[in-house]
Short mmCIF file of C-alpha atoms in Angstrom, two decimals:
data_model
loop_
_atom_site.label_atom_id
_atom_site.label_comp_id
_atom_site.label_asym_id
_atom_site.label_seq_id
_atom_site.Cartn_x
_atom_site.Cartn_y
_atom_site.Cartn_z
CA MET A 1 103.04 105.72 113.94
CA PRO A 2 101.59 102.41 112.78
CA VAL A 3 103.87 99.61 111.57
CA ALA A 4 102.43 99.96 108.07
CA PRO A 5 99.45 101.53 106.32
CA ARG A 6 96.37 99.31 106.24
CA PHE A 7 96.30 97.10 103.14
CA LEU A 8 93.55 97.88 100.63
CA THR A 9 93.84 94.58 98.73
CA THR A 10 94.08 91.07 100.17
CA GLN A 11 96.30 89.94 97.28
CA LEU A 12 99.10 92.36 98.17
CA GLN A 13 98.72 91.61 101.86
CA SER A 14 99.17 87.88 101.20
CA LEU A 15 102.14 88.55 98.92
CA ALA A 16 103.81 90.70 101.58
CA GLU A 17 103.30 88.02 104.23
CA GLN A 18 104.82 85.38 101.95
CA ILE A 19 107.88 87.55 101.29
CA ALA A 20 108.21 88.20 105.03
CA ARG A 21 108.54 84.44 105.62
CA ALA A 22 111.14 83.95 102.88
CA PRO A 23 114.90 83.51 103.49
CA LEU A 24 116.80 86.74 104.16
CA HIS A 25 118.51 86.97 100.76
CA VAL A 26 115.14 86.53 99.01
CA LYS A 27 113.59 89.22 101.21
CA ALA A 28 116.37 91.67 100.35
CA GLN A 29 116.03 91.04 96.62
CA GLN A 30 112.25 91.31 96.55
CA LEU A 31 112.23 94.35 98.85
CA THR A 32 114.33 96.15 96.24
CA GLN A 33 111.84 95.12 93.55
CA LEU A 34 108.95 96.45 95.65
CA GLU A 35 110.72 99.83 95.96
CA THR A 36 111.45 99.97 92.23
CA LEU A 37 107.89 99.08 91.23
CA LEU A 38 106.42 101.68 93.59
CA PHE A 39 107.87 104.61 91.65
CA ASP A 40 106.96 103.12 88.26
CA LEU A 41 103.20 103.21 88.96
CA GLU A 42 100.67 105.75 87.71
CA ASP A 43 97.73 106.65 89.97
CA GLU A 44 94.92 106.23 87.45
CA ARG A 45 96.24 103.21 85.59
CA LEU A 46 95.02 99.65 86.20
CA TYR A 47 97.53 96.90 86.93
CA PRO A 48 96.78 93.14 86.87
CA PHE A 49 97.93 91.17 89.90
CA ASP A 50 100.15 88.83 87.86
CA TYR A 51 102.08 91.89 86.61
CA VAL A 52 102.80 92.91 90.21
CA VAL A 53 103.90 89.38 91.16
CA PHE A 54 106.17 89.18 88.11
CA ARG A 55 107.78 92.55 88.84
CA VAL A 56 108.44 91.61 92.46
CA THR A 57 109.28 87.89 92.29
CA GLY A 58 110.04 87.22 88.63
CA LEU A 59 107.38 84.49 88.58
CA ARG A 60 104.51 84.34 86.11
CA LEU A 61 101.16 83.25 87.50
CA GLU A 62 98.76 81.15 85.48
CA ILE A 63 95.47 82.76 86.51
CA SER A 64 92.48 82.69 84.17
CA GLU A 65 90.54 85.33 86.10
CA GLN A 66 92.20 88.01 88.13
CA SER A 67 91.40 91.45 89.42
CA ASN A 68 92.98 94.68 88.26
CA MET A 69 94.24 97.14 90.84
CA ILE A 70 94.26 100.89 90.38
CA GLY A 71 97.66 102.51 90.77
CA SER A 72 96.75 104.79 93.70
CA ALA A 73 95.56 101.83 95.83
CA LEU A 74 98.51 99.74 94.71
CA LYS A 75 100.93 102.43 95.90
CA ASN A 76 99.41 102.30 99.38
CA ASP A 77 99.79 98.53 99.50
CA LEU A 78 103.36 98.55 98.18
CA VAL A 79 104.32 101.03 100.91
CA ALA A 80 102.66 98.72 103.44
CA ALA A 81 104.47 95.69 101.98
CA ILE A 82 107.84 97.48 102.16
CA ALA A 83 107.23 98.25 105.84
CA ILE A 84 106.05 94.72 106.69
CA VAL A 85 108.97 93.02 104.95
CA SER A 86 111.66 95.40 106.24
CA ARG A 87 110.44 94.95 109.81
CA THR A 88 111.36 91.25 109.65
CA MET A 89 114.90 91.92 108.37
CA ASP A 90 116.48 93.78 111.34
CA MET A 91 118.29 96.16 108.98
CA LYS A 92 120.84 98.50 110.55
CA ALA A 93 120.03 102.20 110.38
CA GLY A 94 122.27 103.66 107.69
CA VAL A 95 122.13 106.86 105.70
CA GLY A 96 118.54 108.03 105.64
CA LEU A 97 116.01 110.40 107.12
CA SER A 98 114.01 109.89 110.28
CA LEU A 99 110.31 110.67 110.48
CA ILE A 100 111.00 114.05 112.04
CA GLU A 101 113.60 114.90 109.37
CA VAL A 102 111.18 113.98 106.58
CA ALA A 103 108.51 116.21 108.15
CA GLU A 104 110.99 119.11 108.31
CA ALA A 105 112.16 118.52 104.73
CA LEU A 106 108.58 118.66 103.44
CA GLY A 107 107.49 121.46 105.76
CA VAL A 108 104.57 119.44 107.17
CA SER A 109 103.60 117.76 110.44
CA GLN A 110 104.47 114.16 111.30
CA ARG A 111 100.77 113.31 111.05
CA THR A 112 100.75 114.59 107.49
CA VAL A 113 103.81 112.45 106.73
CA ASN A 114 101.83 109.43 107.86
CA ARG A 115 99.04 110.42 105.44
CA LEU A 116 101.59 110.73 102.66
CA ARG A 117 102.65 107.13 103.28
CA HIS A 118 99.22 106.13 101.94
CA GLU A 119 100.04 108.06 98.76
CA GLY A 120 103.33 106.34 98.03
CA LEU A 121 106.01 107.66 100.42
CA PRO A 122 107.90 104.54 101.58
CA PHE A 123 109.61 104.03 104.94
CA LEU A 124 111.81 101.13 106.04
CA TRP A 125 111.94 99.72 109.54
CA VAL A 126 115.53 99.81 110.78
CA VAL A 127 117.35 99.09 114.05
CA ASP A 128 119.51 101.86 115.54
CA ASN A 129 122.72 101.41 117.56
CA GLU A 130 120.74 101.06 120.79
CA GLY A 131 118.64 98.23 119.39
CA ASN A 132 115.47 100.30 118.98
CA ARG A 133 113.30 99.99 115.88
CA ARG A 134 112.39 103.14 113.99
CA LEU A 135 111.22 104.27 110.59
CA GLN A 136 113.68 105.59 108.04
CA CYS A 137 113.19 107.01 104.55
CA LYS A 138 115.86 106.89 101.86
CA GLU A 139 116.77 110.32 100.49
CA THR A 140 116.40 109.06 96.91
CA HIS A 141 112.87 107.86 97.68
CA LEU A 142 111.96 111.20 99.22
CA ASP A 143 113.28 113.05 96.16
CA LEU A 144 111.29 110.81 93.81
CA PHE A 145 108.14 111.30 95.88
CA LYS A 146 108.58 115.08 95.98
CA GLU A 147 109.02 115.16 92.21
CA SER A 148 105.83 113.18 91.61
CA ARG A 149 103.74 114.99 94.26
CA LYS A 150 104.80 118.63 93.97
CA ARG A 151 101.30 120.10 94.12
CA ARG A 152 100.18 117.83 96.95
CA ILE A 153 103.19 118.74 99.08
CA GLN A 154 102.69 122.46 98.41
CA GLN A 155 99.10 122.19 99.59
CA ALA A 156 100.09 120.23 102.68
CA SER A 157 102.89 122.62 103.65
CA ALA A 158 100.60 125.61 103.16
CA PHE A 159 97.94 124.12 105.44
CA SER A 160 98.04 126.17 108.64
CA ARG A 161 97.29 125.10 112.16
CA LEU A 162 93.82 125.78 113.56
CA THR A 163 93.50 129.21 115.12
CA ALA A 164 91.84 129.76 118.49
CA SER A 165 88.82 131.20 116.69
CA GLU A 166 88.51 128.13 114.46
CA LYS A 167 88.77 125.81 117.45
CA LYS A 168 86.05 127.82 119.21
CA ASN A 169 83.76 127.51 116.18
CA ILE A 170 84.30 123.74 116.09
CA VAL A 171 83.42 123.44 119.79
CA GLU A 172 80.29 125.58 119.41
CA PHE A 173 79.18 123.59 116.38
CA ALA A 174 79.68 120.36 118.31
CA LEU A 175 77.62 121.60 121.25
CA SER A 176 74.70 122.23 118.90
CA TYR A 177 74.35 118.43 118.75
CA LYS A 178 73.52 118.30 122.47
CA GLY A 179 70.50 116.13 123.18
CA GLN A 180 70.58 114.31 119.82
CA GLY A 181 72.25 111.22 121.28
CA LYS A 182 75.30 111.42 119.01
CA THR A 183 78.73 110.51 120.37
CA ILE A 184 81.85 112.64 120.07
CA ASN A 185 83.14 110.36 117.32
CA GLU A 186 79.93 110.74 115.30
CA VAL A 187 79.94 114.52 115.71
CA ALA A 188 83.62 114.64 114.68
CA SER A 189 82.74 112.74 111.49
CA ASP A 190 80.07 115.33 110.66
CA LEU A 191 82.43 118.22 111.37
CA LYS A 192 85.13 116.71 109.19
CA SER A 193 83.15 117.35 106.01
CA GLU A 194 82.05 120.78 107.22
CA SER A 195 85.50 122.08 108.20
CA GLY A 196 87.73 120.25 105.73
CA ARG A 197 90.01 119.27 108.61
CA GLY A 198 91.22 115.79 109.52
CA LEU A 199 89.01 113.55 111.64
CA GLU A 200 91.70 112.94 114.28
CA THR A 201 92.36 116.69 114.56
CA ILE A 202 88.69 117.47 115.25
CA ARG A 203 88.27 114.51 117.59
CA ALA A 204 91.31 115.62 119.63
CA ILE A 205 89.86 119.13 119.99
CA LEU A 206 86.46 117.84 121.11
CA LYS A 207 87.89 115.31 123.55
CA GLY A 208 90.15 117.97 125.04
CA ASN A 209 87.25 120.36 125.72
CA GLU A 210 85.66 119.76 129.13
CA GLN A 211 82.26 121.15 128.14
CA VAL A 212 82.01 118.96 125.03
CA SER A 213 83.17 115.90 126.99
CA SER A 214 80.47 116.47 129.62
CA GLU A 215 77.66 117.21 127.15
CA LEU A 216 78.37 114.61 124.45
CA PRO A 217 78.81 110.90 125.24
CA LEU A 218 82.07 109.16 124.39
CA SER A 219 81.73 105.63 123.06
CA LYS A 220 83.19 103.09 125.44
CA PRO A 221 85.66 100.65 123.88
CA LEU A 222 84.39 97.19 123.02
CA THR A 223 85.07 94.81 125.89
CA ARG A 224 86.50 91.33 125.51
CA GLN A 225 83.03 89.92 126.19
CA ASP A 226 81.63 92.15 123.43
CA ALA A 227 84.25 90.71 121.08
CA ARG A 228 83.29 87.15 122.07
CA ASP A 229 79.61 87.88 121.53
CA ILE A 230 80.25 89.49 118.14
CA GLU A 231 82.44 86.56 117.09
CA ALA A 232 79.74 84.07 118.13
CA ALA A 233 77.06 86.08 116.30
CA ILE A 234 79.10 86.15 113.08
CA GLN A 235 79.68 82.40 113.30
CA SER A 236 75.94 81.96 113.73
CA GLY A 237 75.29 83.84 110.49
CA ALA A 238 74.62 87.39 111.70
CA SER A 239 75.55 90.21 109.32
CA TRP A 240 78.17 92.84 110.06
CA ASN A 241 75.64 95.58 109.25
CA ALA A 242 73.17 94.32 111.85
CA LEU A 243 75.91 94.07 114.48
CA ALA A 244 77.19 97.57 113.60
CA THR A 245 73.73 98.93 114.38
CA GLU A 246 73.41 96.91 117.59
CA TYR A 247 76.82 97.83 119.01
CA LYS A 248 77.02 101.30 117.41
CA ARG A 249 80.47 100.52 116.05
CA THR A 250 81.96 100.39 112.58
CA LYS A 251 82.69 97.05 110.94
CA ASN A 252 86.43 97.73 111.17
CA ALA A 253 86.16 98.44 114.90
CA MET A 254 84.38 95.11 115.47
CA ARG A 255 86.81 93.21 113.25
CA GLY A 256 89.68 94.78 115.18
CA ALA A 257 88.16 93.68 118.51
CA ILE A 258 87.85 90.09 117.25
CA ALA A 259 91.42 90.18 115.90
CA ARG A 260 92.71 91.26 119.32
CA LEU A 261 90.65 88.52 120.97
CA ARG A 262 92.23 85.90 118.69
CA ARG A 263 95.68 87.40 119.33
CA ASP A 264 95.17 87.12 123.09
CA ARG A 265 94.10 83.48 122.77
CA LEU A 266 97.29 82.70 120.89
CA LYS A 267 99.49 84.60 123.34
CA ARG A 268 98.06 82.56 126.23
CA LEU A 269 99.30 79.34 124.65
CA SER A 270 102.48 77.75 125.93
CA ILE A 271 104.37 76.84 122.75
CA PRO A 272 107.26 74.41 123.48
CA THR A 273 110.15 74.73 121.06
CA ILE A 274 113.70 73.42 120.78
CA GLU A 275 116.58 74.43 118.54
CA LEU A 276 117.84 71.90 116.03
CA PRO A 277 120.90 72.35 113.77
CA VAL A 278 118.72 71.88 110.69
CA PHE A 279 116.81 75.07 111.55
CA SER A 280 119.81 77.15 110.47
CA MET A 281 119.28 76.10 106.83
CA LYS A 282 117.84 78.81 104.61
CA ASP A 283 115.08 76.54 103.34
CA ALA A 284 114.59 74.58 106.59
CA ARG A 285 110.82 75.09 106.65
CA GLU A 286 110.31 73.93 103.07
CA VAL A 287 112.55 70.89 103.54
CA LEU A 288 111.12 69.77 106.88
CA LEU A 289 107.50 70.16 105.78
CA SER A 290 107.93 68.29 102.50
CA PRO A 291 107.85 64.59 103.60
CA GLU A 292 104.60 62.79 102.79
CA VAL A 293 104.21 61.59 106.38
CA VAL A 294 104.16 65.25 107.47
CA ARG A 295 101.76 66.47 104.77
CA SER A 296 99.27 63.60 105.07
CA CYS A 297 98.52 63.90 108.78
CA LEU A 298 95.29 62.63 110.31
CA PRO A 299 92.34 64.99 110.94
CA PRO A 300 91.40 65.97 114.53
CA LEU A 301 90.14 62.83 116.29
CA THR A 302 87.08 63.83 118.30
CA GLN A 303 85.72 60.34 119.08
CA LEU A 304 88.49 57.83 119.74
CA ASN A 305 87.81 54.47 121.41
CA ILE A 306 91.10 54.18 123.26
CA PHE A 307 90.47 50.58 124.30
CA GLU A 308 90.47 49.49 120.68
CA LEU A 309 93.85 51.05 119.88
CA GLU A 310 96.37 48.50 118.68
CA GLU A 311 100.06 49.22 118.86
CA SER A 312 100.67 47.58 115.48
CA ALA A 313 98.09 49.87 113.85
CA THR A 314 99.30 53.16 115.33
CA ALA A 315 103.07 52.56 115.44
CA ILE A 316 105.21 54.66 113.10
CA PRO A 317 108.75 53.95 111.85
CA VAL A 318 111.57 55.73 113.66
CA GLN A 319 112.51 57.66 110.51
CA ASP A 320 108.94 58.95 110.12
CA GLU A 321 108.76 59.82 113.81
CA THR A 322 111.93 61.90 113.50
CA ALA A 323 110.49 63.73 110.49
CA ILE A 324 107.21 64.43 112.33
CA VAL A 325 108.98 65.77 115.44
CA ALA A 326 111.24 68.09 113.38
CA ALA A 327 108.27 69.40 111.38
CA MET A 328 106.25 69.96 114.56
CA TYR A 329 109.00 72.09 116.07
CA VAL A 330 109.70 74.12 112.92
CA LEU A 331 105.99 75.00 112.70
CA ARG A 332 105.89 76.01 116.36
CA ARG A 333 109.10 77.99 115.98
CA SER A 334 107.67 79.91 113.03
CA ALA A 335 104.40 80.60 114.86
CA LYS A 336 106.21 81.73 118.00
CA GLU A 337 108.46 84.13 116.07
CA HIS A 338 105.50 85.72 114.28
CA LEU A 339 103.53 85.91 117.52
CA SER A 340 106.35 87.74 119.30
CA SER A 341 106.27 90.60 116.76
CA ILE A 342 102.53 90.67 116.04
CA GLN A 343 100.78 94.03 115.90
CA TYR A 344 98.35 95.28 118.56
CA THR A 345 95.52 94.76 116.09
CA PRO A 346 96.87 92.02 113.80
CA THR A 347 95.71 91.46 110.25
CA GLU A 348 93.66 88.43 109.24
CA GLY A 349 96.66 87.16 107.27
CA GLU A 350 98.97 87.33 110.30
CA LEU A 351 96.51 85.50 112.54
CA ASP A 352 95.70 82.91 109.89
CA ALA A 353 99.40 82.10 109.35
CA ILE A 354 100.03 81.58 113.08
CA GLU A 355 96.85 79.60 113.71
CA THR A 356 97.42 77.35 110.70
CA ASP A 357 101.03 76.58 111.70
CA LEU A 358 99.97 75.70 115.26
CA ARG A 359 97.01 73.66 113.99
CA TRP A 360 99.33 71.66 111.74
CA ALA A 361 101.80 71.21 114.62
CA TRP A 362 98.97 69.87 116.81
CA LEU A 363 97.90 67.31 114.18
CA LEU A 364 101.50 66.09 113.99
CA GLN A 365 101.58 65.83 117.78
CA GLN A 366 98.31 63.89 117.60
CA THR A 367 100.05 61.33 115.34
CA LEU A 368 102.81 60.96 117.92
CA MET A 369 100.23 60.52 120.69
CA LEU A 370 98.46 57.75 118.78
CA SER A 371 101.80 56.01 118.45
CA ALA A 372 102.60 56.33 122.16
CA LEU A 373 99.18 55.84 123.76
CA PRO A 374 98.98 52.01 123.49
CA ALA A 375 102.26 51.72 125.41
CA ALA A 376 101.03 54.19 128.04
CA LEU A 377 97.77 52.28 128.52
CA SER A 378 99.67 48.99 128.69
CA VAL A 379 101.78 50.29 131.58
CA ALA A 380 98.65 51.64 133.29
CA THR A 381 97.04 48.20 132.94
CA GLN A 382 100.04 46.56 134.62
CA HIS A 383 99.74 48.92 137.58
CA ALA A 384 95.98 48.37 137.78
CA GLY A 385 96.51 44.60 137.97
CA ARG A 386 93.74 43.81 135.51
CA ALA A 387 92.27 44.94 132.21
CA LEU A 388 91.16 48.58 132.39
CA THR A 389 87.76 47.65 130.95
CA GLU A 390 87.08 45.56 134.09
CA LEU A 391 87.72 48.42 136.51
CA PRO A 392 85.14 50.70 138.13
CA VAL A 393 84.45 53.85 136.14
CA SER A 394 86.29 56.06 138.66
CA ASP A 395 89.44 53.92 138.34
CA ILE A 396 89.20 53.96 134.55
CA GLU A 397 89.02 57.74 134.68
CA PHE A 398 92.16 57.83 136.83
CA TYR A 399 94.34 55.48 134.77
CA VAL A 400 93.16 56.68 131.36
CA GLY A 401 93.36 60.33 132.40
CA LYS A 402 96.90 59.87 133.73
CA ALA A 403 97.98 58.02 130.55
CA LEU A 404 96.50 60.68 128.26
CA ALA A 405 97.98 63.61 130.19
CA ILE A 406 101.47 62.12 130.27
CA THR A 407 101.29 61.07 126.62
CA GLU A 408 100.42 64.61 125.59
CA GLN A 409 103.19 66.09 127.74
CA VAL A 410 105.86 63.74 126.39
CA CYS A 411 104.81 64.06 122.75
CA SER A 412 104.61 67.84 123.04
CA THR A 413 108.10 68.28 124.48
CA ILE A 414 110.12 65.31 123.24
CA ASP A 415 113.70 66.06 122.28
CA PRO A 416 114.77 64.17 119.13
CA LYS A 417 118.34 64.25 120.42
CA SER A 418 117.32 61.91 123.28
CA ASN A 419 117.45 58.92 120.86
CA GLN A 420 114.26 57.51 122.40
CA THR A 421 110.97 56.89 120.64
CA VAL A 422 107.85 58.60 121.97
CA ALA A 423 106.32 55.20 122.82
CA LYS A 424 109.29 54.13 124.96
CA LEU A 425 109.69 57.51 126.67
CA THR A 426 105.95 57.74 127.37
CA ALA A 427 105.85 54.24 128.85
CA LEU A 428 108.78 55.04 131.18
CA THR A 429 107.20 58.32 132.28
CA VAL A 430 103.80 56.73 132.98
CA ASP A 431 105.48 53.94 134.95
CA ARG A 432 107.39 56.45 137.08
CA ALA A 433 104.35 58.65 137.65
CA ILE A 434 101.97 55.89 138.73
CA SER A 435 104.65 54.18 140.86
CA ASN A 436 104.89 57.32 142.99
CA ILE A 437 101.15 57.33 143.76
CA ASP A 438 99.53 55.20 146.48
CA ILE A 439 96.68 53.37 144.76
CA VAL A 440 94.16 51.03 146.31
CA LYS A 441 93.97 47.96 144.11
CA ALA A 442 90.60 47.26 142.53
CA PRO A 443 88.72 44.18 143.83
CA THR A 444 89.23 40.96 141.92
CA LYS A 445 85.49 40.60 141.48
CA ALA A 446 84.37 41.68 138.02
CA THR A 447 82.61 45.01 137.88
CA ALA A 448 79.96 46.37 135.58
CA LYS A 449 81.06 47.17 132.04
CA PRO A 450 82.10 50.82 131.84
CA SER A 451 79.81 53.31 130.17
CA PRO A 452 80.61 54.52 126.62
CA ASP A 453 81.77 57.87 128.03
CA ALA A 454 84.59 56.09 129.80
CA GLN A 455 85.84 54.56 126.57
CA PHE A 456 85.53 57.35 124.01
CA ARG A 457 87.96 60.22 124.31
CA SER A 458 89.12 63.22 122.33
CA LEU A 459 92.88 63.75 122.32
CA HIS A 460 92.45 67.54 122.34
CA GLU A 461 89.52 67.73 124.79
CA HIS A 462 91.56 68.89 127.78
CA SER A 463 94.47 70.28 125.78
CA GLN A 464 95.37 73.93 125.31
CA TRP A 465 95.34 73.26 121.56
CA SER A 466 91.56 72.82 121.63
CA VAL A 467 91.21 76.49 120.62
CA LEU A 468 92.61 75.51 117.20
CA VAL A 469 90.29 72.55 116.65
CA PRO A 470 86.83 73.23 115.17
CA THR A 471 83.80 72.71 117.37
CA MET A 472 81.75 71.93 114.26
CA THR A 473 81.80 68.44 112.80
CA LEU A 474 82.39 67.57 109.18
CA SER A 475 78.72 66.61 108.82
CA ASP A 476 77.73 70.06 110.11
CA ALA A 477 79.86 71.68 107.40
CA GLU A 478 78.46 69.39 104.73
CA GLN A 479 74.95 70.53 105.59
CA CYS A 480 75.88 74.13 104.70
CA SER A 481 77.02 73.68 101.10
CA GLN A 482 79.56 71.86 98.95
CA LEU A 483 81.93 74.83 99.18
CA HIS A 484 81.63 74.98 102.98
CA SER A 485 82.39 71.26 103.15
CA GLU A 486 85.50 71.55 100.96
CA VAL A 487 86.77 74.64 102.81
CA PHE A 488 86.24 72.91 106.16
CA LYS A 489 88.14 69.78 105.12
CA GLN A 490 91.07 71.70 103.63
CA LYS A 491 91.25 74.30 106.39
CA PHE A 492 91.16 72.03 109.42
CA GLY A 493 93.10 68.99 108.19
CA TRP A 494 90.59 66.52 106.77
CA CYS A 495 92.46 66.56 103.42
CA GLY A 496 96.10 66.38 104.45
CA TYR A 497 97.78 69.26 106.25
CA PRO A 498 95.74 72.36 107.30
CA LYS A 499 95.95 75.14 104.73
CA ARG A 500 95.99 78.90 104.99
CA THR A 501 93.14 80.89 103.52
CA VAL A 502 95.25 82.20 100.66
CA GLU A 503 96.20 78.60 99.77
CA LEU A 504 92.55 77.54 99.78
CA ALA A 505 91.69 80.06 97.07
CA SER A 506 94.22 78.38 94.78
CA VAL A 507 93.45 74.78 95.79
CA LEU A 508 89.67 75.16 95.41
CA ASP A 509 89.86 77.59 92.47
CA GLU A 510 87.70 80.12 94.31
CA SER A 511 88.20 83.79 95.07
CA TYR A 512 89.77 84.80 98.37
CA ASN A 513 86.55 86.60 99.36
CA ALA A 514 84.43 83.50 98.67
CA ILE A 515 86.69 81.43 100.95
CA ALA A 516 86.59 84.15 103.65
CA ARG A 517 82.77 84.25 103.53
CA ALA A 518 82.59 80.47 103.92
CA LEU A 519 84.97 80.55 106.88
CA LYS A 520 82.75 83.05 108.72
CA VAL A 521 80.35 80.28 109.76
CA LEU A 522 82.91 77.45 110.05
CA HIS A 523 84.17 77.20 113.58
#
């Protein structure tokens, strides 16, 4: 059973994700409003998005243009939102019905119960006495659903299992496709309309028949390399339709493969976190991310002449440094929590929230590194015995590489409770590290001036966080269009802190779909 039905509207998906990140008491209140609204909807009626937001949050949106959502689709998304939000609340299993008990009460299969979730039957995620998560339906919700869906439930309960004769007919019909090059999945889709049975039911019968399995090909799953190639093609401007034809997969299957690829990239990251007392505050995230020094961070620095760094220009006050470190850790903490409970095939909203938090955390770490790097290079210069610019290129690579690596490590893991600034701690660490290495002193004779490559560095070049930094440049984005340029700057940190896609729609006064289309080619 999936965590939640697939969202049909991006607006409700974004709303659910925002509620899921709210304090617990806000979640509980708005979860109740979601449940109440669900049973007030009519299938064929249109509902404006601001009405939904007002019913759930009590807030009135000032939107000049907004889409209307039909009640039947809205019911699906409210059920999904209820599941998503409840899963983050660790509610204890109380009085309610399990999935099996709901199926028995309705006289249908568990698979049919899952289909009924799309039609407005809500389930909550709860935790039982053994610590296991499971779905639970309130008896009052089941009664309300039964009252509103009497005819549908009668039809579902009267639907009999396939007889042996019917299964035989399905197999024989499938074998008639032999030699046409169609896969089992494609044949099952054709048989669905012919038989009136569910796609999964027919597919299970065909896959379980040895003769069908040997005569009809079964599509192999998309590999990780396929996902990389599809992702690269989309970023290069290829259309989903063209790729669907090339790979013989649906758009959703390809999107799912890319989502899992992005999930795996995030799970491979080592995300250092620490616990601070301030994190126990209900509004810790909002408070810690509000200072101007946190919100006005520098963009990714791809070409930095490290020999021109001046300590007076990059130094930050102790108070600002403390604020930056706390914000960096609260962003990582949030990302790590969401990543630990992410679905097998995560939604775009889930991935975007995690990636944006980690991208923001990296830009804050970059500010700390700029503050600490002059001190690290100064210590390296003392050990070298002369200015780094006068050393052979190989020696420059050693000292600069060591200073950069240690600066990143210290700034990534610094504990604010140590009462030491990143500059001081980095300098001490570099001194200790180089002191323990036997180094042949460079000759006193002046050497050739180092090449430009030895002077210009990118702070993220050899960092694990490079997966979050765009490979495109701002000038590349500007060549696409004005919208692409603005989306690029807002998304990746050229205009203050990096923003989530749903925020961009509001900031740039564009539709969510327009922003998503622009992001397809921005990488």
